[in-house]
Amino acid sequence: AQSVTQPDIHITVSEGASLELRCNYSYGATPYLFWYVQSPGQGLQLLLKYFSGDTLVQGIKGFEAEFKRSQSSFNLRKPSVHWSDAAEYFCAVGSGYSTLTFGKGTMLLVSP
Amino acid sequence: EAGVAQSPRYKIIEKRQSVAFWCNPISGHATLYWYQQILGQGPKLLIQFQNNGVVDDSQLPKDRFSAERLKGVDSTLKIQPAKLEDSAVYLCASSFYKGQGAYEQYFGPGTRLTVT
């Protein structure tokens, strides 16, 4: 069965500092990996995805993520966090028709 | 391009009452999903449609939940009777085929259900 672990429930980062959110997955085949962001009262917005090819993927809002097969990880990074990045971030794994399995999310707090 | 539409955005009901949610996917998206997101957790799939056929409903509590997708476009999700533990955000998503066996899901704003 596929699963996603986001080990950090909350993370606080100072505005302008760099960010890394961790994601580890378990999946029997080649995974398709996603990061979504959810602001309060909103649905999920796709930040980026990995299907194949280059293991470093670029997304919207200056985010990037790196797929590391040997570590079963897909960590999300941003070099300089803005106050508007405060939200909840979800990592998900899926493949083809199969449904997405989400992690429990990491709440990002941005301090001034 | 219009996004996934859902209504209502908020609903408060008493336990044992019934409730229905509506979803209109992005035009041309053949696959539609309903997720349940309980506070503090990630979304969990309830049911997946491909056009108007069910692909996966293994996690749908069928004794109280039902869903349909008439004509392969709009969908409704119903709960009857509701329980306190059904309090959650119900998210609808739709997807299209990206190639290489991959689908990309787009989510609606969700319906926040409170059962008292």
PDB file of N, CA, C and O in Angstrom, chain B residues 27-93:
ATOM      1  N   SER B  27     -14.279  21.832 -17.349  1.00  0.00           N
ATOM      2  CA  SER B  27     -14.803  21.329 -18.612  1.00  0.00           C
ATOM      3  C   SER B  27     -13.796  20.421 -19.310  1.00  0.00           C
ATOM      4  O   SER B  27     -12.617  20.763 -19.442  1.00  0.00           O
ATOM      5  N   GLY B  28     -14.272  19.258 -19.705  1.00  0.00           N
ATOM      6  CA  GLY B  28     -13.421  18.324 -20.433  1.00  0.00           C
ATOM      7  C   GLY B  28     -12.693  17.322 -19.554  1.00  0.00           C
ATOM      8  O   GLY B  28     -12.059  16.393 -20.066  1.00  0.00           O
ATOM      9  N   HIS B  29     -12.754  17.495 -18.254  1.00  0.00           N
ATOM     10  CA  HIS B  29     -12.097  16.545 -17.347  1.00  0.00           C
ATOM     11  C   HIS B  29     -12.993  15.333 -17.147  1.00  0.00           C
ATOM     12  O   HIS B  29     -14.092  15.435 -16.611  1.00  0.00           O
ATOM     13  N   ALA B  30     -12.483  14.183 -17.547  1.00  0.00           N
ATOM     14  CA  ALA B  30     -13.293  12.978 -17.488  1.00  0.00           C
ATOM     15  C   ALA B  30     -13.323  12.356 -16.095  1.00  0.00           C
ATOM     16  O   ALA B  30     -14.257  11.645 -15.749  1.00  0.00           O
ATOM     17  N   THR B  31     -12.294  12.615 -15.312  1.00  0.00           N
ATOM     18  CA  THR B  31     -12.192  11.965 -14.005  1.00  0.00           C
ATOM     19  C   THR B  31     -12.555  12.947 -12.898  1.00  0.00           C
ATOM     20  O   THR B  31     -12.104  14.091 -12.894  1.00  0.00           O
ATOM     21  N   LEU B  32     -13.378  12.481 -11.980  1.00  0.00           N
ATOM     22  CA  LEU B  32     -13.847  13.317 -10.873  1.00  0.00           C
ATOM     23  C   LEU B  32     -13.672  12.540  -9.578  1.00  0.00           C
ATOM     24  O   LEU B  32     -13.904  11.325  -9.522  1.00  0.00           O
ATOM     25  N   TYR B  33     -13.247  13.247  -8.544  1.00  0.00           N
ATOM     26  CA  TYR B  33     -12.956  12.643  -7.243  1.00  0.00           C
ATOM     27  C   TYR B  33     -13.677  13.415  -6.137  1.00  0.00           C
ATOM     28  O   TYR B  33     -13.800  14.638  -6.202  1.00  0.00           O
ATOM     29  N   TRP B  34     -14.095  12.696  -5.117  1.00  0.00           N
ATOM     30  CA  TRP B  34     -14.552  13.292  -3.866  1.00  0.00           C
ATOM     31  C   TRP B  34     -13.601  12.848  -2.751  1.00  0.00           C
ATOM     32  O   TRP B  34     -13.332  11.664  -2.597  1.00  0.00           O
ATOM     33  N   TYR B  35     -13.117  13.832  -1.993  1.00  0.00           N
ATOM     34  CA  TYR B  35     -12.243  13.580  -0.863  1.00  0.00           C
ATOM     35  C   TYR B  35     -12.891  14.104   0.414  1.00  0.00           C
ATOM     36  O   TYR B  35     -13.629  15.085   0.397  1.00  0.00           O
ATOM     37  N   GLN B  36     -12.556  13.454   1.513  1.00  0.00           N
ATOM     38  CA  GLN B  36     -12.935  13.934   2.837  1.00  0.00           C
ATOM     39  C   GLN B  36     -11.663  14.377   3.563  1.00  0.00           C
ATOM     40  O   GLN B  36     -10.684  13.608   3.618  1.00  0.00           O
ATOM     41  N   GLN B  37     -11.674  15.597   4.080  1.00  0.00           N
ATOM     42  CA  GLN B  37     -10.509  16.093   4.813  1.00  0.00           C
ATOM     43  C   GLN B  37     -10.929  16.460   6.237  1.00  0.00           C
ATOM     44  O   GLN B  37     -11.577  17.490   6.454  1.00  0.00           O
ATOM     45  N   ILE B  38     -10.575  15.617   7.159  1.00  0.00           N
ATOM     46  CA  ILE B  38     -10.847  15.876   8.564  1.00  0.00           C
ATOM     47  C   ILE B  38      -9.771  16.814   9.099  1.00  0.00           C
ATOM     48  O   ILE B  38      -8.611  16.744   8.674  1.00  0.00           O
ATOM     49  N   LEU B  39     -10.148  17.669  10.022  1.00  0.00           N
ATOM     50  CA  LEU B  39      -9.236  18.676  10.558  1.00  0.00           C
ATOM     51  C   LEU B  39      -7.932  18.040  11.028  1.00  0.00           C
ATOM     52  O   LEU B  39      -7.940  17.053  11.774  1.00  0.00           O
ATOM     53  N   GLY B  40      -6.813  18.585  10.545  1.00  0.00           N
ATOM     54  CA  GLY B  40      -5.511  18.092  10.961  1.00  0.00           C
ATOM     55  C   GLY B  40      -4.996  16.918  10.151  1.00  0.00           C
ATOM     56  O   GLY B  40      -3.935  16.372  10.452  1.00  0.00           O
ATOM     57  N   GLN B  41      -5.727  16.541   9.117  1.00  0.00           N
ATOM     58  CA  GLN B  41      -5.302  15.403   8.286  1.00  0.00           C
ATOM     59  C   GLN B  41      -5.285  15.797   6.821  1.00  0.00           C
ATOM     60  O   GLN B  41      -5.854  16.810   6.419  1.00  0.00           O
ATOM     61  N   GLY B  42      -4.645  14.951   6.031  1.00  0.00           N
ATOM     62  CA  GLY B  42      -4.678  15.146   4.595  1.00  0.00           C
ATOM     63  C   GLY B  42      -5.976  14.610   4.013  1.00  0.00           C
ATOM     64  O   GLY B  42      -6.694  13.857   4.665  1.00  0.00           O
ATOM     65  N   PRO B  43      -6.305  15.009   2.801  1.00  0.00           N
ATOM     66  CA  PRO B  43      -7.523  14.514   2.162  1.00  0.00           C
ATOM     67  C   PRO B  43      -7.482  12.998   1.975  1.00  0.00           C
ATOM     68  O   PRO B  43      -6.428  12.430   1.685  1.00  0.00           O
ATOM     69  N   LYS B  44      -8.638  12.373   2.142  1.00  0.00           N
ATOM     70  CA  LYS B  44      -8.783  10.941   1.934  1.00  0.00           C
ATOM     71  C   LYS B  44      -9.830  10.709   0.867  1.00  0.00           C
ATOM     72  O   LYS B  44     -10.936  11.255   0.948  1.00  0.00           O
ATOM     73  N   LEU B  45      -9.502   9.897  -0.127  1.00  0.00           N
ATOM     74  CA  LEU B  45     -10.435   9.664  -1.220  1.00  0.00           C
ATOM     75  C   LEU B  45     -11.662   8.919  -0.742  1.00  0.00           C
ATOM     76  O   LEU B  45     -11.564   7.914  -0.039  1.00  0.00           O
ATOM     77  N   LEU B  46     -12.821   9.417  -1.173  1.00  0.00           N
ATOM     78  CA  LEU B  46     -14.073   8.702  -0.924  1.00  0.00           C
ATOM     79  C   LEU B  46     -14.502   7.927  -2.168  1.00  0.00           C
ATOM     80  O   LEU B  46     -14.867   6.758  -2.091  1.00  0.00           O
ATOM     81  N   ILE B  47     -14.483   8.584  -3.319  1.00  0.00           N
ATOM     82  CA  ILE B  47     -14.943   7.952  -4.540  1.00  0.00           C
ATOM     83  C   ILE B  47     -14.315   8.627  -5.741  1.00  0.00           C
ATOM     84  O   ILE B  47     -14.032   9.825  -5.711  1.00  0.00           O
ATOM     85  N   GLN B  48     -14.074   7.820  -6.778  1.00  0.00           N
ATOM     86  CA  GLN B  48     -13.504   8.313  -8.026  1.00  0.00           C
ATOM     87  C   GLN B  48     -14.378   7.852  -9.183  1.00  0.00           C
ATOM     88  O   GLN B  48     -14.729   6.665  -9.276  1.00  0.00           O
ATOM     89  N   PHE B  49     -14.727   8.798 -10.057  1.00  0.00           N
ATOM     90  CA  PHE B  49     -15.509   8.504 -11.252  1.00  0.00           C
ATOM     91  C   PHE B  49     -14.648   8.690 -12.496  1.00  0.00           C
ATOM     92  O   PHE B  49     -13.824   9.588 -12.572  1.00  0.00           O
ATOM     93  N   GLN B  50     -14.874   7.859 -13.475  1.00  0.00           N
ATOM     94  CA  GLN B  50     -14.346   8.067 -14.809  1.00  0.00           C
ATOM     95  C   GLN B  50     -15.564   8.201 -15.711  1.00  0.00           C
ATOM     96  O   GLN B  50     -16.310   7.235 -15.898  1.00  0.00           O
ATOM     97  N   ASN B  51     -15.778   9.411 -16.236  1.00  0.00           N
ATOM     98  CA  ASN B  51     -17.034   9.754 -16.897  1.00  0.00           C
ATOM     99  C   ASN B  51     -18.164   9.505 -15.890  1.00  0.00           C
ATOM    100  O   ASN B  51     -18.134  10.063 -14.807  1.00  0.00           O
ATOM    101  N   ASN B  52     -19.137   8.678 -16.179  1.00  0.00           N
ATOM    102  CA  ASN B  52     -20.191   8.474 -15.193  1.00  0.00           C
ATOM    103  C   ASN B  52     -20.097   7.117 -14.514  1.00  0.00           C
ATOM    104  O   ASN B  52     -21.038   6.678 -13.840  1.00  0.00           O
ATOM    105  N   GLY B  53     -18.960   6.447 -14.667  1.00  0.00           N
ATOM    106  CA  GLY B  53     -18.750   5.163 -14.019  1.00  0.00           C
ATOM    107  C   GLY B  53     -17.828   5.272 -12.824  1.00  0.00           C
ATOM    108  O   GLY B  53     -16.907   6.098 -12.804  1.00  0.00           O
ATOM    109  N   VAL B  54     -18.069   4.439 -11.809  1.00  0.00           N
ATOM    110  CA  VAL B  54     -17.259   4.442 -10.595  1.00  0.00           C
ATOM    111  C   VAL B  54     -15.988   3.624 -10.809  1.00  0.00           C
ATOM    112  O   VAL B  54     -16.040   2.472 -11.225  1.00  0.00           O
ATOM    113  N   VAL B  55     -14.841   4.231 -10.518  1.00  0.00           N
ATOM    114  CA  VAL B  55     -13.549   3.555 -10.623  1.00  0.00           C
ATOM    115  C   VAL B  55     -13.131   2.975  -9.284  1.00  0.00           C
ATOM    116  O   VAL B  55     -12.628   1.860  -9.198  1.00  0.00           O
ATOM    117  N   ASP B  56     -13.355   3.749  -8.221  1.00  0.00           N
ATOM    118  CA  ASP B  56     -12.923   3.328  -6.886  1.00  0.00           C
ATOM    119  C   ASP B  56     -13.847   3.940  -5.851  1.00  0.00           C
ATOM    120  O   ASP B  56     -13.958   5.158  -5.775  1.00  0.00           O
ATOM    121  N   ASP B  57     -14.530   3.122  -5.109  1.00  0.00           N
ATOM    122  CA  ASP B  57     -15.342   3.611  -3.987  1.00  0.00           C
ATOM    123  C   ASP B  57     -15.075   2.769  -2.746  1.00  0.00           C
ATOM    124  O   ASP B  57     -15.936   2.615  -1.881  1.00  0.00           O
ATOM    125  N   SER B  58     -13.881   2.226  -2.675  1.00  0.00           N
ATOM    126  CA  SER B  58     -13.550   1.301  -1.596  1.00  0.00           C
ATOM    127  C   SER B  58     -13.549   1.956  -0.212  1.00  0.00           C
ATOM    128  O   SER B  58     -13.707   1.274   0.791  1.00  0.00           O
ATOM    129  N   GLN B  59     -13.358   3.277  -0.152  1.00  0.00           N
ATOM    130  CA  GLN B  59     -13.334   3.940   1.139  1.00  0.00           C
ATOM    131  C   GLN B  59     -14.591   4.758   1.404  1.00  0.00           C
ATOM    132  O   GLN B  59     -14.624   5.547   2.349  1.00  0.00           O
ATOM    133  N   LEU B  60     -15.609   4.553   0.613  1.00  0.00           N
ATOM    134  CA  LEU B  60     -16.879   5.254   0.809  1.00  0.00           C
ATOM    135  C   LEU B  60     -17.744   4.459   1.790  1.00  0.00           C
ATOM    136  O   LEU B  60     -18.033   3.281   1.543  1.00  0.00           O
ATOM    137  N   PRO B  61     -18.157   5.081   2.898  1.00  0.00           N
ATOM    138  CA  PRO B  61     -19.051   4.370   3.848  1.00  0.00           C
ATOM    139  C   PRO B  61     -20.441   4.235   3.235  1.00  0.00           C
ATOM    140  O   PRO B  61     -21.299   5.101   3.385  1.00  0.00           O
ATOM    141  N   LYS B  62     -20.652   3.141   2.571  1.00  0.00           N
ATOM    142  CA  LYS B  62     -21.832   3.021   1.711  1.00  0.00           C
ATOM    143  C   LYS B  62     -23.147   2.907   2.478  1.00  0.00           C
ATOM    144  O   LYS B  62     -24.222   3.042   1.881  1.00  0.00           O
ATOM    145  N   ASP B  63     -23.058   2.681   3.794  1.00  0.00           N
ATOM    146  CA  ASP B  63     -24.305   2.628   4.550  1.00  0.00           C
ATOM    147  C   ASP B  63     -24.914   4.013   4.729  1.00  0.00           C
ATOM    148  O   ASP B  63     -26.115   4.145   4.997  1.00  0.00           O
ATOM    149  N   ARG B  64     -24.094   5.059   4.538  1.00  0.00           N
ATOM    150  CA  ARG B  64     -24.622   6.403   4.750  1.00  0.00           C
ATOM    151  C   ARG B  64     -24.240   7.387   3.644  1.00  0.00           C
ATOM    152  O   ARG B  64     -24.869   8.427   3.497  1.00  0.00           O
ATOM    153  N   PHE B  65     -23.207   7.083   2.899  1.00  0.00           N
ATOM    154  CA  PHE B  65     -22.747   7.968   1.839  1.00  0.00           C
ATOM    155  C   PHE B  65     -23.145   7.399   0.479  1.00  0.00           C
ATOM    156  O   PHE B  65     -23.073   6.190   0.254  1.00  0.00           O
ATOM    157  N   SER B  66     -23.535   8.307  -0.417  1.00  0.00           N
ATOM    158  CA  SER B  66     -23.781   7.914  -1.799  1.00  0.00           C
ATOM    159  C   SER B  66     -23.321   9.038  -2.711  1.00  0.00           C
ATOM    160  O   SER B  66     -23.262  10.202  -2.305  1.00  0.00           O
ATOM    161  N   ALA B  67     -22.969   8.688  -3.925  1.00  0.00           N
ATOM    162  CA  ALA B  67     -22.533   9.694  -4.890  1.00  0.00           C
ATOM    163  C   ALA B  67     -22.950   9.266  -6.276  1.00  0.00           C
ATOM    164  O   ALA B  67     -23.050   8.067  -6.569  1.00  0.00           O
ATOM    165  N   GLU B  68     -23.206  10.254  -7.108  1.00  0.00           N
ATOM    166  CA  GLU B  68     -23.535   9.968  -8.490  1.00  0.00           C
ATOM    167  C   GLU B  68     -22.955  11.044  -9.381  1.00  0.00           C
ATOM    168  O   GLU B  68     -22.688  12.172  -8.939  1.00  0.00           O
ATOM    169  N   ARG B  69     -22.775  10.671 -10.616  1.00  0.00           N
ATOM    170  CA  ARG B  69     -22.263  11.608 -11.604  1.00  0.00           C
ATOM    171  C   ARG B  69     -23.062  11.392 -12.890  1.00  0.00           C
ATOM    172  O   ARG B  69     -22.705  10.586 -13.740  1.00  0.00           O
ATOM    173  N   LEU B  70     -24.142  12.127 -12.971  1.00  0.00           N
ATOM    174  CA  LEU B  70     -25.041  11.979 -14.102  1.00  0.00           C
ATOM    175  C   LEU B  70     -24.429  12.599 -15.353  1.00  0.00           C
ATOM    176  O   LEU B  70     -23.842  13.682 -15.290  1.00  0.00           O
ATOM    177  N   LYS B  71     -24.536  11.913 -16.462  1.00  0.00           N
ATOM    178  CA  LYS B  71     -24.091  12.402 -17.764  1.00  0.00           C
ATOM    179  C   LYS B  71     -22.592  12.690 -17.787  1.00  0.00           C
ATOM    180  O   LYS B  71     -22.109  13.410 -18.669  1.00  0.00           O
ATOM    181  N   GLY B  72     -21.868  12.199 -16.805  1.00  0.00           N
ATOM    182  CA  GLY B  72     -20.421  12.333 -16.805  1.00  0.00           C
ATOM    183  C   GLY B  72     -19.899  13.731 -16.597  1.00  0.00           C
ATOM    184  O   GLY B  72     -18.750  14.018 -16.935  1.00  0.00           O
ATOM    185  N   VAL B  73     -20.735  14.616 -16.007  1.00  0.00           N
ATOM    186  CA  VAL B  73     -20.258  15.991 -15.780  1.00  0.00           C
ATOM    187  C   VAL B  73     -20.366  16.299 -14.288  1.00  0.00           C
ATOM    188  O   VAL B  73     -19.481  15.939 -13.511  1.00  0.00           O
ATOM    189  N   ASP B  74     -21.487  16.926 -13.872  1.00  0.00           N
ATOM    190  CA  ASP B  74     -21.667  17.297 -12.472  1.00  0.00           C
ATOM    191  C   ASP B  74     -21.788  16.050 -11.601  1.00  0.00           C
ATOM    192  O   ASP B  74     -22.171  14.968 -12.060  1.00  0.00           O
ATOM    193  N   SER B  75     -21.506  16.258 -10.327  1.00  0.00           N
ATOM    194  CA  SER B  75     -21.623  15.160  -9.374  1.00  0.00           C
ATOM    195  C   SER B  75     -22.235  15.660  -8.076  1.00  0.00           C
ATOM    196  O   SER B  75     -22.084  16.831  -7.712  1.00  0.00           O
ATOM    197  N   THR B  76     -22.942  14.773  -7.388  1.00  0.00           N
ATOM    198  CA  THR B  76     -23.449  15.075  -6.054  1.00  0.00           C
ATOM    199  C   THR B  76     -22.989  13.995  -5.093  1.00  0.00           C
ATOM    200  O   THR B  76     -22.915  12.810  -5.446  1.00  0.00           O
ATOM    201  N   LEU B  77     -22.687  14.413  -3.889  1.00  0.00           N
ATOM    202  CA  LEU B  77     -22.324  13.521  -2.790  1.00  0.00           C
ATOM    203  C   LEU B  77     -23.355  13.729  -1.687  1.00  0.00           C
ATOM    204  O   LEU B  77     -23.629  14.866  -1.313  1.00  0.00           O
ATOM    205  N   LYS B  78     -23.936  12.639  -1.199  1.00  0.00           N
ATOM    206  CA  LYS B  78     -24.968  12.734  -0.184  1.00  0.00           C
ATOM    207  C   LYS B  78     -24.573  11.943   1.055  1.00  0.00           C
ATOM    208  O   LYS B  78     -23.954  10.874   0.952  1.00  0.00           O
ATOM    209  N   ILE B  79     -24.976  12.475   2.190  1.00  0.00           N
ATOM    210  CA  ILE B  79     -24.787  11.782   3.460  1.00  0.00           C
ATOM    211  C   ILE B  79     -26.155  11.685   4.137  1.00  0.00           C
ATOM    212  O   ILE B  79     -26.850  12.684   4.305  1.00  0.00           O
ATOM    213  N   GLN B  80     -26.531  10.437   4.471  1.00  0.00           N
ATOM    214  CA  GLN B  80     -27.834  10.235   5.107  1.00  0.00           C
ATOM    215  C   GLN B  80     -27.839   8.931   5.876  1.00  0.00           C
ATOM    216  O   GLN B  80     -27.719   7.864   5.262  1.00  0.00           O
ATOM    217  N   PRO B  81     -27.946   8.949   7.191  1.00  0.00           N
ATOM    218  CA  PRO B  81     -27.980  10.104   8.071  1.00  0.00           C
ATOM    219  C   PRO B  81     -26.568  10.524   8.479  1.00  0.00           C
ATOM    220  O   PRO B  81     -25.656   9.694   8.542  1.00  0.00           O
ATOM    221  N   ALA B  82     -26.379  11.779   8.790  1.00  0.00           N
ATOM    222  CA  ALA B  82     -25.056  12.271   9.169  1.00  0.00           C
ATOM    223  C   ALA B  82     -24.736  11.910  10.623  1.00  0.00           C
ATOM    224  O   ALA B  82     -25.629  11.821  11.479  1.00  0.00           O
ATOM    225  N   LYS B  83     -23.449  11.696  10.870  1.00  0.00           N
ATOM    226  CA  LYS B  83     -22.946  11.459  12.201  1.00  0.00           C
ATOM    227  C   LYS B  83     -21.967  12.579  12.576  1.00  0.00           C
ATOM    228  O   LYS B  83     -21.448  13.278  11.693  1.00  0.00           O
ATOM    229  N   LEU B  84     -21.697  12.695  13.858  1.00  0.00           N
ATOM    230  CA  LEU B  84     -20.775  13.740  14.317  1.00  0.00           C
ATOM    231  C   LEU B  84     -19.420  13.622  13.637  1.00  0.00           C
ATOM    232  O   LEU B  84     -18.800  14.642  13.280  1.00  0.00           O
ATOM    233  N   GLU B  85     -18.958  12.385  13.423  1.00  0.00           N
ATOM    234  CA  GLU B  85     -17.625  12.175  12.842  1.00  0.00           C
ATOM    235  C   GLU B  85     -17.549  12.516  11.355  1.00  0.00           C
ATOM    236  O   GLU B  85     -16.477  12.456  10.754  1.00  0.00           O
ATOM    237  N   ASP B  86     -18.694  12.883  10.760  1.00  0.00           N
ATOM    238  CA  ASP B  86     -18.680  13.308   9.359  1.00  0.00           C
ATOM    239  C   ASP B  86     -18.286  14.776   9.212  1.00  0.00           C
ATOM    240  O   ASP B  86     -18.134  15.266   8.080  1.00  0.00           O
ATOM    241  N   SER B  87     -18.136  15.466  10.319  1.00  0.00           N
ATOM    242  CA  SER B  87     -17.691  16.865  10.263  1.00  0.00           C
ATOM    243  C   SER B  87     -16.318  16.912   9.609  1.00  0.00           C
ATOM    244  O   SER B  87     -15.353  16.311  10.104  1.00  0.00           O
ATOM    245  N   ALA B  88     -16.228  17.632   8.507  1.00  0.00           N
ATOM    246  CA  ALA B  88     -15.001  17.645   7.711  1.00  0.00           C
ATOM    247  C   ALA B  88     -15.188  18.627   6.566  1.00  0.00           C
ATOM    248  O   ALA B  88     -16.273  19.190   6.381  1.00  0.00           O
ATOM    249  N   VAL B  89     -14.120  18.798   5.796  1.00  0.00           N
ATOM    250  CA  VAL B  89     -14.224  19.507   4.525  1.00  0.00           C
ATOM    251  C   VAL B  89     -14.308  18.464   3.423  1.00  0.00           C
ATOM    252  O   VAL B  89     -13.503  17.531   3.385  1.00  0.00           O
ATOM    253  N   TYR B  90     -15.276  18.626   2.544  1.00  0.00           N
ATOM    254  CA  TYR B  90     -15.443  17.704   1.422  1.00  0.00           C
ATOM    255  C   TYR B  90     -14.948  18.399   0.162  1.00  0.00           C
ATOM    256  O   TYR B  90     -15.486  19.423  -0.250  1.00  0.00           O
ATOM    257  N   LEU B  91     -13.915  17.819  -0.393  1.00  0.00           N
ATOM    258  CA  LEU B  91     -13.249  18.399  -1.553  1.00  0.00           C
ATOM    259  C   LEU B  91     -13.599  17.613  -2.804  1.00  0.00           C
ATOM    260  O   LEU B  91     -13.585  16.381  -2.797  1.00  0.00           O
ATOM    261  N   CYS B  92     -13.877  18.338  -3.857  1.00  0.00           N
ATOM    262  CA  CYS B  92     -14.076  17.735  -5.170  1.00  0.00           C
ATOM    263  C   CYS B  92     -12.869  18.088  -6.033  1.00  0.00           C
ATOM    264  O   CYS B  92     -12.332  19.209  -5.946  1.00  0.00           O
ATOM    265  N   ALA B  93     -12.423  17.153  -6.824  1.00  0.00           N
ATOM    266  CA  ALA B  93     -11.311  17.397  -7.732  1.00  0.00           C
ATOM    267  C   ALA B  93     -11.631  16.772  -9.082  1.00  0.00           C
ATOM    268  O   ALA B  93     -12.439  15.846  -9.174  1.00  0.00           O
TER     269      ALA B  93
END
